Tab-separated table of C-alpha atoms and ligand atoms in Angstrom:
chain	number	residue	atom	x	y	z
A	230	MET	CA	0.000	0.000	0.000
A	231	ILE	CA	1.069	3.561	-0.697
A	232	SER	CA	1.097	5.733	2.408
A	233	ALA	CA	-0.329	9.259	2.094
A	234	ASP	CA	-0.483	12.229	4.459
A	235	GLY	CA	-2.944	14.154	2.330
A	236	VAL	CA	-5.882	13.368	0.057
A	237	VAL	CA	-8.193	15.362	-2.189
A	238	SER	CA	-11.182	13.198	-3.002
A	239	ASN	CA	-14.037	13.248	-5.493
A	240	CYS	CA	-13.103	16.165	-7.759
A	241	ARG	CA	-15.678	16.539	-10.510
A	242	GLN	CA	-12.723	16.985	-12.823
A	243	LEU	CA	-9.085	16.467	-11.910
A	244	ILE	CA	-7.140	18.386	-14.564
A	245	THR	CA	-3.730	16.685	-14.468
A	246	CYS	CA	-2.055	18.471	-17.436
A	247	ARG	CA	0.090	15.318	-17.552
A	248	GLY	CA	3.156	15.344	-19.807
A	249	PRO	CA	5.379	14.862	-21.623
A	250	LEU	CA	6.520	18.468	-21.338
A	251	PRO	CA	6.818	20.829	-23.070
A	252	LYS	CA	3.650	20.555	-25.138
A	253	ARG	CA	3.395	21.676	-28.741
A	254	GLY	CA	0.656	21.640	-31.386
A	255	GLU	CA	-2.030	19.005	-30.850
A	256	ALA	CA	-0.570	17.957	-27.489
A	257	LEU	CA	-1.711	21.331	-26.125
A	258	GLN	CA	-5.323	20.166	-26.511
A	259	ASP	CA	-4.811	17.430	-23.922
A	260	LEU	CA	-5.474	18.292	-20.271
A	261	GLY	CA	-5.375	14.705	-18.990
A	262	VAL	CA	-8.790	15.101	-17.319
A	263	ILE	CA	-9.906	12.460	-14.805
A	264	GLU	CA	-13.637	12.648	-14.055
A	265	ASP	CA	-14.375	12.095	-10.364
A	266	GLY	CA	-10.646	12.154	-9.678
A	267	TRP	CA	-8.666	11.560	-6.492
A	268	ILE	CA	-5.128	12.665	-5.661
A	269	ALA	CA	-2.912	11.856	-2.670
A	270	TRP	CA	0.460	13.066	-1.469
A	271	SER	CA	3.125	12.376	1.107
A	272	GLY	CA	5.777	14.821	2.312
A	273	GLY	CA	4.711	17.286	-0.386
A	274	GLU	CA	5.160	14.750	-3.209
A	275	ILE	CA	2.272	13.339	-5.234
A	276	VAL	CA	1.944	9.574	-4.630
A	277	PHE	CA	-1.377	8.760	-6.306
A	278	VAL	CA	-3.507	10.243	-9.113
A	279	GLY	CA	-6.594	8.384	-10.329
A	280	LYS	CA	-10.101	7.128	-9.581
A	281	GLY	CA	-11.652	6.476	-6.150
A	282	GLU	CA	-11.835	2.693	-6.618
A	283	ASP	CA	-8.094	2.494	-7.325
A	284	PHE	CA	-7.328	4.868	-4.454
A	285	ARG	CA	-9.128	2.512	-2.051
A	286	LYS	CA	-7.136	-0.473	-3.358
A	287	GLU	CA	-3.718	1.189	-3.458
A	288	VAL	CA	-3.494	3.965	-0.862
A	289	ARG	CA	-3.665	4.083	2.911
A	290	ALA	CA	-3.939	7.569	4.442
A	291	VAL	CA	-2.143	7.999	7.785
A	292	PRO	CA	-4.511	8.822	10.699
A	293	SER	CA	-3.386	12.465	10.830
A	294	ALA	CA	-3.806	12.936	7.067
A	295	THR	CA	-5.303	16.135	5.639
A	296	TRP	CA	-8.526	15.342	3.769
A	297	ILE	CA	-10.166	17.768	1.406
A	298	ASP	CA	-13.460	16.986	-0.239
A	299	GLY	CA	-13.271	18.082	-3.854
A	300	ARG	CA	-16.985	17.422	-4.472
A	301	ASP	CA	-18.692	20.210	-6.453
A	302	GLY	CA	-15.354	21.533	-7.660
A	303	ILE	CA	-12.463	20.872	-9.989
A	304	ALA	CA	-8.743	20.600	-9.239
A	305	LEU	CA	-5.855	21.676	-11.418
A	306	PRO	CA	-2.109	22.313	-11.050
A	307	GLY	CA	-1.114	25.550	-9.311
A	308	LEU	CA	-0.673	28.239	-11.980
A	309	ILE	CA	2.850	29.348	-12.818
A	310	ASP	CA	3.510	32.982	-13.674
A	311	CYS	CA	6.723	32.694	-15.696
A	312	HIS	CA	7.279	36.442	-16.328
A	313	THR	CA	6.829	39.171	-13.719
A	314	HIS	CA	8.628	42.357	-12.654
A	315	LEU	CA	7.601	41.816	-9.034
A	316	PRO	CA	10.112	43.778	-6.880
A	317	PHE	CA	9.381	47.431	-7.656
A	318	ALA	CA	8.379	50.394	-5.513
A	319	GLY	CA	5.887	53.173	-6.223
A	320	ASN	CA	3.189	53.064	-8.866
A	321	ARG	CA	2.471	54.710	-12.209
A	322	GLU	CA	-1.156	55.625	-11.764
A	323	HIS	CA	-0.434	59.211	-12.783
A	324	GLU	CA	1.088	57.992	-16.073
A	325	PHE	CA	-1.857	55.656	-16.573
A	326	LEU	CA	-4.155	58.693	-16.366
A	327	LEU	CA	-1.960	60.527	-18.903
A	328	ARG	CA	-2.294	57.518	-21.200
A	329	LEU	CA	-6.048	57.700	-20.864
A	330	LYS	CA	-5.773	61.312	-22.038
A	331	GLY	CA	-3.990	60.172	-25.198
A	332	LEU	CA	-0.250	59.939	-24.477
A	333	THR	CA	1.337	56.668	-25.508
A	334	TYR	CA	3.614	54.441	-23.427
A	335	GLN	CA	6.501	55.453	-25.722
A	336	GLN	CA	5.756	59.175	-25.424
A	337	LEU	CA	5.822	58.896	-21.635
A	338	ALA	CA	9.172	57.069	-21.799
A	339	ALA	CA	10.590	59.733	-24.147
A	340	GLN	CA	9.657	62.365	-21.525
A	341	GLY	CA	11.726	60.579	-18.881
A	342	MET	CA	8.782	58.740	-17.330
A	343	GLY	CA	7.971	55.056	-17.833
A	344	ILE	CA	10.589	52.654	-16.497
A	345	GLN	CA	12.668	55.598	-15.180
A	346	THR	CA	9.838	56.631	-12.833
A	347	THR	CA	9.928	53.195	-11.261
A	348	VAL	CA	13.747	53.192	-11.145
A	349	LYS	CA	13.634	56.365	-9.017
A	350	ALA	CA	11.053	54.921	-6.635
A	351	THR	CA	12.813	51.563	-6.375
A	352	ARG	CA	16.204	53.123	-5.699
A	353	ALA	CA	14.614	55.194	-2.928
A	354	ALA	CA	13.011	52.164	-1.252
A	355	SER	CA	14.752	50.042	1.369
A	356	LYS	CA	15.120	46.297	0.986
A	357	ASP	CA	12.581	45.782	3.775
A	358	GLU	CA	10.075	47.998	1.985
A	359	LEU	CA	10.533	45.952	-1.185
A	360	ILE	CA	10.065	42.716	0.757
A	361	ALA	CA	6.807	44.019	2.258
A	362	LEU	CA	5.531	45.127	-1.172
A	363	CYS	CA	6.427	41.758	-2.697
A	364	LYS	CA	4.560	39.921	0.065
A	365	GLN	CA	1.384	41.961	-0.499
A	366	ARG	CA	1.552	41.311	-4.232
A	367	LEU	CA	2.281	37.609	-3.773
A	368	ASN	CA	-0.802	37.387	-1.548
A	369	GLN	CA	-2.919	38.757	-4.411
A	370	MET	CA	-1.261	36.426	-6.884
A	371	LEU	CA	-1.761	33.403	-4.667
A	372	LEU	CA	-5.469	34.099	-4.158
A	373	THR	CA	-6.000	34.053	-7.924
A	374	GLY	CA	-4.137	30.801	-8.402
A	375	THR	CA	-0.408	31.506	-8.770
A	376	THR	CA	1.754	29.082	-6.778
A	377	THR	CA	5.118	29.822	-8.471
A	378	ALA	CA	6.268	33.146	-9.935
A	379	GLU	CA	9.361	34.162	-11.821
A	380	ALA	CA	10.480	37.662	-10.773
A	381	LYS	CA	12.864	40.049	-12.492
A	382	SER	CA	15.036	42.806	-11.077
A	383	GLY	CA	15.678	45.705	-13.469
A	384	TYR	CA	14.461	48.804	-11.619
A	385	GLY	CA	17.770	49.305	-9.801
A	386	LEU	CA	20.116	49.570	-12.796
A	387	ASN	CA	23.238	49.875	-10.635
A	388	LEU	CA	25.146	47.400	-8.499
A	389	GLU	CA	23.630	48.307	-5.156
A	390	ASP	CA	20.004	48.561	-6.212
A	391	GLU	CA	19.950	45.512	-8.497
A	392	ILE	CA	21.415	43.462	-5.632
A	393	LYS	CA	18.848	45.002	-3.262
A	394	GLN	CA	15.980	43.862	-5.495
A	395	LEU	CA	17.407	40.352	-5.823
A	396	GLU	CA	18.076	40.099	-2.094
A	397	ALA	CA	14.470	41.117	-1.448
A	398	LEU	CA	13.404	38.196	-3.647
A	399	ARG	CA	15.700	35.842	-1.791
A	400	ALA	CA	14.216	36.944	1.536
A	401	LEU	CA	10.812	35.687	0.358
A	402	LYS	CA	12.020	32.104	0.412
A	403	GLY	CA	10.226	30.382	3.272
A	404	ALA	CA	8.510	33.677	4.106
A	405	HIS	CA	5.674	33.283	1.587
A	406	PRO	CA	3.953	30.195	0.161
A	407	VAL	CA	4.509	31.254	-3.468
A	408	ASP	CA	7.871	30.034	-4.791
A	409	VAL	CA	9.809	32.870	-6.413
A	410	VAL	CA	12.274	32.182	-9.240
A	411	PRO	CA	14.738	35.081	-9.544
A	412	THR	CA	15.936	36.662	-12.799
A	413	PHE	CA	18.614	39.369	-13.004
A	414	MET	CA	17.440	42.021	-15.473
A	415	GLY	CA	20.025	44.790	-15.160
A	416	ALA	CA	19.644	45.003	-18.962
A	417	HIS	CA	16.074	46.313	-18.655
A	418	GLU	CA	16.988	49.904	-19.534
A	419	VAL	CA	19.968	52.258	-19.507
A	420	PRO	CA	20.001	54.226	-16.233
A	421	PRO	CA	19.691	58.040	-16.468
A	422	GLU	CA	23.250	58.662	-15.249
A	423	ARG	CA	24.561	56.484	-18.107
A	424	LYS	CA	22.316	57.924	-20.800
A	425	ASP	CA	25.267	58.982	-22.945
A	426	ASP	CA	27.407	55.979	-22.091
A	427	LYS	CA	25.459	52.833	-22.883
A	428	ALA	CA	28.693	50.928	-23.612
A	429	GLY	CA	29.906	51.845	-20.125
A	430	TYR	CA	26.677	50.544	-18.605
A	431	ILE	CA	26.970	47.261	-20.514
A	432	ASP	CA	30.531	46.927	-19.169
A	433	LEU	CA	29.240	47.642	-15.663
A	434	ILE	CA	26.671	44.855	-16.008
A	435	ILE	CA	29.183	42.363	-17.376
A	436	ASP	CA	32.219	43.220	-15.241
A	437	SER	CA	30.637	44.146	-11.973
A	438	ILE	CA	26.918	43.462	-11.389
A	439	LEU	CA	26.718	40.043	-13.078
A	440	PRO	CA	29.755	38.652	-11.181
A	441	ALA	CA	28.272	39.911	-7.889
A	442	VAL	CA	24.879	38.343	-8.677
A	443	LYS	CA	26.625	35.115	-9.615
A	444	ALA	CA	28.921	35.042	-6.571
A	445	ARG	CA	25.947	35.478	-4.230
A	446	GLY	CA	23.800	32.985	-6.112
A	447	LEU	CA	21.035	35.578	-6.457
A	448	ALA	CA	19.589	34.655	-9.870
A	449	GLU	CA	18.912	31.679	-12.131
A	450	PHE	CA	18.195	33.670	-15.271
A	451	PHE	CA	19.407	36.782	-17.083
A	452	ASP	CA	16.915	38.830	-19.110
A	453	ILE	CA	17.589	41.491	-21.756
A	454	PHE	CA	15.174	44.068	-23.203
A	455	CYS	CA	16.110	43.741	-26.891
A	456	GLU	CA	14.624	46.778	-28.674
A	457	PRO	CA	16.064	49.420	-31.023
A	458	ASN	CA	16.246	52.175	-28.385
A	459	ILE	CA	17.171	49.966	-25.466
A	460	PHE	CA	19.637	47.148	-26.249
A	461	ASP	CA	20.081	46.399	-29.964
A	462	LEU	CA	20.770	42.937	-31.312
A	463	GLU	CA	24.577	43.173	-31.083
A	464	GLU	CA	24.379	44.459	-27.504
A	465	THR	CA	21.874	41.738	-26.681
A	466	LYS	CA	24.288	39.101	-27.994
A	467	THR	CA	27.185	40.504	-25.961
A	468	LEU	CA	25.095	40.508	-22.783
A	469	ALA	CA	23.636	37.049	-23.441
A	470	GLU	CA	27.081	35.529	-24.015
A	471	ALA	CA	28.328	36.974	-20.729
A	472	ALA	CA	25.300	35.587	-18.895
A	473	ARG	CA	25.752	32.165	-20.456
A	474	SER	CA	29.420	32.100	-19.454
A	475	ALA	CA	28.345	32.908	-15.913
A	476	GLY	CA	26.021	29.909	-15.999
A	477	LEU	CA	22.705	31.786	-16.067
A	478	GLY	CA	19.853	30.817	-18.384
A	479	VAL	CA	19.079	33.512	-20.951
A	480	LYS	CA	15.651	35.092	-21.423
A	481	ILE	CA	14.971	37.827	-23.950
A	482	HIS	CA	12.236	40.485	-24.092
A	483	ALA	CA	11.983	40.274	-27.892
A	484	ASP	CA	9.881	41.913	-30.622
A	485	GLU	CA	7.624	43.737	-28.170
A	486	TRP	CA	7.714	46.971	-30.186
A	487	ALA	CA	10.028	46.337	-33.157
A	488	PRO	CA	11.361	43.091	-34.595
A	489	ILE	CA	15.146	43.437	-34.703
A	490	GLY	CA	16.015	39.754	-34.644
A	491	GLY	CA	15.553	39.081	-30.939
A	492	ALA	CA	13.273	36.081	-31.419
A	493	GLN	CA	15.547	34.525	-34.055
A	494	TYR	CA	18.608	35.033	-31.889
A	495	ALA	CA	16.833	33.538	-28.863
A	496	ALA	CA	15.910	30.444	-30.879
A	497	GLU	CA	19.294	29.997	-32.550
A	498	SER	CA	21.318	30.526	-29.393
A	499	GLY	CA	19.223	28.155	-27.282
A	500	ALA	CA	17.794	30.818	-24.978
A	501	VAL	CA	15.344	29.544	-22.370
A	502	SER	CA	12.611	31.886	-23.613
A	503	ALA	CA	11.666	34.759	-25.891
A	504	GLU	CA	8.997	36.965	-24.325
A	505	HIS	CA	6.342	39.451	-25.550
A	506	LEU	CA	6.576	38.810	-29.350
A	507	ILE	CA	3.775	41.236	-30.259
A	508	ASN	CA	5.653	42.224	-33.436
A	509	ILE	CA	7.374	38.933	-34.235
A	510	THR	CA	7.956	38.267	-37.974
A	511	GLU	CA	7.096	35.139	-39.965
A	512	ASP	CA	10.762	34.181	-39.837
A	513	GLY	CA	10.805	34.668	-36.076
A	514	VAL	CA	7.759	32.407	-35.701
A	515	ARG	CA	9.386	29.699	-37.844
A	516	LYS	CA	12.667	29.826	-35.931
A	517	LEU	CA	11.003	29.722	-32.521
A	518	ALA	CA	8.703	26.897	-33.634
A	519	SER	CA	11.646	24.718	-34.592
A	520	SER	CA	13.563	25.432	-31.385
A	521	GLY	CA	13.349	24.476	-27.727
A	522	THR	CA	13.013	28.144	-26.711
A	523	ALA	CA	9.684	28.874	-25.020
A	524	ALA	CA	7.520	31.658	-26.497
A	525	ILE	CA	6.120	33.479	-23.461
A	526	LEU	CA	3.065	35.526	-24.442
A	527	LEU	CA	1.818	38.333	-22.213
A	528	PRO	CA	-1.767	39.204	-23.168
A	529	GLY	CA	-2.053	41.652	-20.260
A	530	VAL	CA	0.207	44.117	-22.100
A	531	PRO	CA	-1.919	44.904	-25.187
A	532	PHE	CA	-4.969	44.796	-22.900
A	533	PHE	CA	-3.523	47.258	-20.369
A	534	LEU	CA	-2.024	49.501	-23.078
A	535	MET	CA	-5.175	49.170	-25.190
A	536	LEU	CA	-3.285	48.080	-28.308
A	537	ASP	CA	-4.969	46.307	-31.194
A	538	LYS	CA	-1.896	44.305	-32.079
A	539	LYS	CA	-1.315	41.079	-30.140
A	540	ALA	CA	1.251	38.307	-30.243
A	541	PRO	CA	0.293	35.772	-32.949
A	542	ALA	CA	-0.510	32.921	-30.583
A	543	ARG	CA	-2.374	30.884	-33.217
A	544	LYS	CA	0.496	31.006	-35.688
A	545	LEU	CA	3.027	30.101	-33.018
A	546	ILE	CA	0.959	27.164	-31.793
A	547	ASP	CA	-0.035	25.953	-35.240
A	548	GLN	CA	3.598	25.955	-36.350
A	549	GLY	CA	4.674	24.036	-33.250
A	550	ALA	CA	6.204	26.549	-30.837
A	551	VAL	CA	6.252	25.941	-27.074
A	552	VAL	CA	3.773	28.627	-25.999
A	553	ALA	CA	3.467	29.737	-22.369
A	554	LEU	CA	1.382	32.565	-20.886
A	555	ALA	CA	2.359	35.003	-18.133
A	556	SER	CA	1.267	38.285	-16.559
A	557	ASP	CA	4.308	40.568	-17.135
A	558	PHE	CA	3.127	42.089	-13.846
A	559	ASN	CA	4.739	45.572	-13.755
A	560	PRO	CA	3.515	49.113	-12.973
A	561	GLY	CA	3.748	50.509	-16.524
A	562	SER	CA	2.527	48.064	-19.126
A	563	SER	CA	0.629	45.390	-17.181
A	564	MET	CA	-0.557	46.130	-13.652
A	565	LEU	CA	-2.117	42.716	-13.605
A	566	SER	CA	-1.195	40.037	-11.114
A	567	SER	CA	-3.964	37.469	-11.636
A	568	MET	CA	-3.036	34.365	-13.624
A	569	LEU	CA	-6.746	33.569	-13.754
A	570	LEU	CA	-7.222	36.749	-15.801
A	571	VAL	CA	-4.175	35.897	-17.942
A	572	LEU	CA	-5.737	32.516	-18.671
A	573	GLN	CA	-8.950	34.237	-19.713
A	574	LEU	CA	-7.146	36.835	-21.857
A	575	GLY	CA	-5.286	33.999	-23.597
A	576	VAL	CA	-8.627	32.689	-24.802
A	577	TYR	CA	-10.545	35.944	-25.362
A	578	THR	CA	-7.771	38.042	-26.916
A	579	LEU	CA	-5.207	35.589	-28.332
A	580	ARG	CA	-7.802	33.069	-29.555
A	581	MET	CA	-6.178	30.151	-27.800
A	582	THR	CA	-8.400	27.213	-26.960
A	583	ILE	CA	-9.241	26.771	-23.285
A	584	GLU	CA	-7.063	23.635	-23.193
A	585	GLU	CA	-4.111	25.416	-24.823
A	586	ALA	CA	-4.391	28.314	-22.384
A	587	ILE	CA	-4.462	26.025	-19.334
A	588	ASN	CA	-1.430	24.053	-20.565
A	589	ALA	CA	0.320	27.377	-21.279
A	590	CYS	CA	-0.166	28.498	-17.650
A	591	THR	CA	0.922	25.173	-16.140
A	592	GLY	CA	3.251	22.644	-17.842
A	593	ASN	CA	4.667	24.947	-20.504
A	594	ALA	CA	5.066	27.769	-18.000
A	595	ALA	CA	7.046	25.382	-15.779
A	596	TYR	CA	9.229	24.504	-18.775
A	597	ALA	CA	9.798	28.220	-19.454
A	598	ILE	CA	11.467	28.580	-16.032
A	599	ARG	CA	13.092	25.122	-16.073
A	600	ARG	CA	10.860	23.746	-13.352
A	601	ASP	CA	9.029	21.135	-15.460
A	602	ALA	CA	10.659	18.198	-13.672
A	603	GLY	CA	8.961	19.167	-10.406
A	604	ILE	CA	5.818	21.198	-11.110
A	605	GLY	CA	3.358	22.109	-13.872
A	606	SER	CA	1.344	18.878	-13.871
A	607	LEU	CA	-0.291	16.539	-11.378
A	608	GLU	CA	1.710	13.328	-11.739
A	609	VAL	CA	3.210	10.862	-9.278
A	610	GLY	CA	6.646	12.090	-8.188
A	611	LYS	CA	5.911	15.781	-8.711
A	612	ARG	CA	5.306	18.386	-6.007
A	613	MET	CA	1.749	18.722	-4.710
A	614	ASP	CA	0.841	22.232	-5.932
A	615	LEU	CA	-2.887	22.275	-6.611
A	616	LEU	CA	-5.928	24.555	-6.810
A	617	ILE	CA	-9.474	23.546	-5.996
A	618	CYS	CA	-11.976	25.789	-7.757
A	619	ASP	CA	-15.706	26.227	-7.250
A	620	VAL	CA	-16.747	25.531	-10.837
A	621	PRO	CA	-18.520	22.523	-12.372
A	622	ASN	CA	-15.933	22.024	-15.148
A	623	TYR	CA	-12.754	23.630	-16.451
A	624	ALA	CA	-14.495	25.621	-19.206
A	625	SER	CA	-16.222	27.601	-16.453
A	626	LEU	CA	-12.846	29.056	-15.443
A	627	ILE	CA	-13.002	31.010	-18.705
A	628	TYR	CA	-16.773	31.369	-19.060
A	629	GLN	CA	-17.341	33.116	-15.718
A	630	LEU	CA	-15.618	36.482	-15.753
A	631	GLY	CA	-14.982	38.733	-12.770
A	632	VAL	CA	-15.450	36.124	-10.075
A	633	ASN	CA	-12.717	34.283	-8.237
A	634	PRO	CA	-13.516	30.569	-8.115
A	635	VAL	CA	-10.302	29.576	-6.282
A	636	ARG	CA	-11.446	27.978	-3.000
A	637	HIS	CA	-8.508	25.973	-1.590
A	638	ILE	CA	-4.809	25.900	-2.530
A	639	ILE	CA	-2.280	23.261	-1.590
A	640	LYS	CA	1.341	24.271	-2.044
A	641	ASN	CA	4.063	21.671	-1.660
A	642	GLY	CA	1.626	19.493	0.302
A	643	ARG	CA	0.461	22.215	2.701
A	644	VAL	CA	-2.967	23.842	2.648
A	645	VAL	CA	-2.028	27.513	2.168
A	646	VAL	CA	-5.464	28.844	1.196
A	647	ARG	CA	-8.614	27.452	2.779
A	648	ALA	CA	-12.059	28.697	1.788
A	649	GLY	CA	-10.474	31.647	0.007
A	650	LYS	CA	-8.371	32.724	3.017
A	651	ILE	CA	-4.576	32.623	3.203
A	652	GLN	CA	-3.515	30.429	6.144
A	653	PRO	CA	-0.780	31.570	8.552
A	654	LEU	CA	2.651	30.110	7.691
B	704	NIG	O1	7.909	43.803	-19.901
B	704	NIG	N1	9.273	45.565	-21.707
B	704	NIG	C1	9.967	45.905	-20.776
B	704	NIG	N2	9.605	45.986	-19.528
B	704	NIG	C2	8.307	45.875	-19.038
B	704	NIG	C3	7.712	47.192	-18.807
B	704	NIG	C4	8.293	47.785	-17.615
B	704	NIG	C5	7.708	49.065	-17.185
B	704	NIG	O2	7.016	49.770	-17.948
B	704	NIG	O3	7.965	49.391	-16.031
B	704	NIG	C6	7.529	44.958	-19.900
B	704	NIG	O4	6.542	45.340	-20.546
B	705	FE	FE1	8.454	42.144	-19.029
């Protein structure tokens, strides 16, 4: 008999999202649904997934086991937000109001606002203030289904403040139920004091900040904003090579505003992911589709900026790319922390099927942050990260807008949200 210290019984649908990962093309239609499904775990690891009759034959729950009745609801893997700019201070509500009056995101940036506004506020904040802000935001994320979030620095743009952001992320380990996966994004923008010396700033990243991040083990990934007025393709390559030599996985903000070869370079150089892709070219789609680089689409950005143009999700999927969805949570272009809403926007605005969108927020999102061996699907041997939602079937997650159906959340085998309330650590 298999011993279990936790059981969720009788889910109307148990959405396993079972592998193999990553999923491409037709495989994205498969959610591995078990009707009237049961799942059991021990020490945070899934030990059984299946039907009630097999559970009774194969599993014995210890007397102190946690039991959750899944009746009337569905269960699915905890959602994974594989692209956020979590550790920032301040907000950009004032600039949002200017946008509503007709200024564009680019016009604000050209006037010294945009990312630079948040750099000022983040530099002025203490590490403890950043930690407190991150905890509040992670609470919101958790309540709408996120159990793992990637998080980028990139509002410090100097040694001290980039390290401060990454140390704030590190301090969240064990201090919040959501697992945070840190990315160093010193190459998010050129800081104001280096405006006329971009080459000097690139040297600073490569010779000073990156080695410090590496030596302190503060990041797993390195991200670059590859755009004509930020870091061009040659600069992106130089930065990416340095990151690779330091042993960090490379992620690239590519083709958000102008396609300058970022997606192609990501694919050809074996980057972990290319992200945004609103303006990706046919060639970019082809190259990504035939690579192992994940295409992370961020439907919150065109929604929040009210742009008609969106990333070509259908083309990417139909040609075979590994598509994942994420929030891009940040104060300027996507003040959106709910992966439930991202899932819905994937369907409503990118025309993904419901099954594709769910796989893109679970298994493929795990792949996009190299966590697919442990999370992203409900399979024996993986971590027990699971949501129980008050809906009759998974289509209702998309059909019912503006309500939060997330009732209970189990993270790494522990009930962290019960009846919609975060439980004390
Ligand atoms: O992913 N594209 C670059 N960075 C963010 C925006 C950051 C900001 O506006 O503060 C993004 O959209
Ligand atoms: Fe981003």
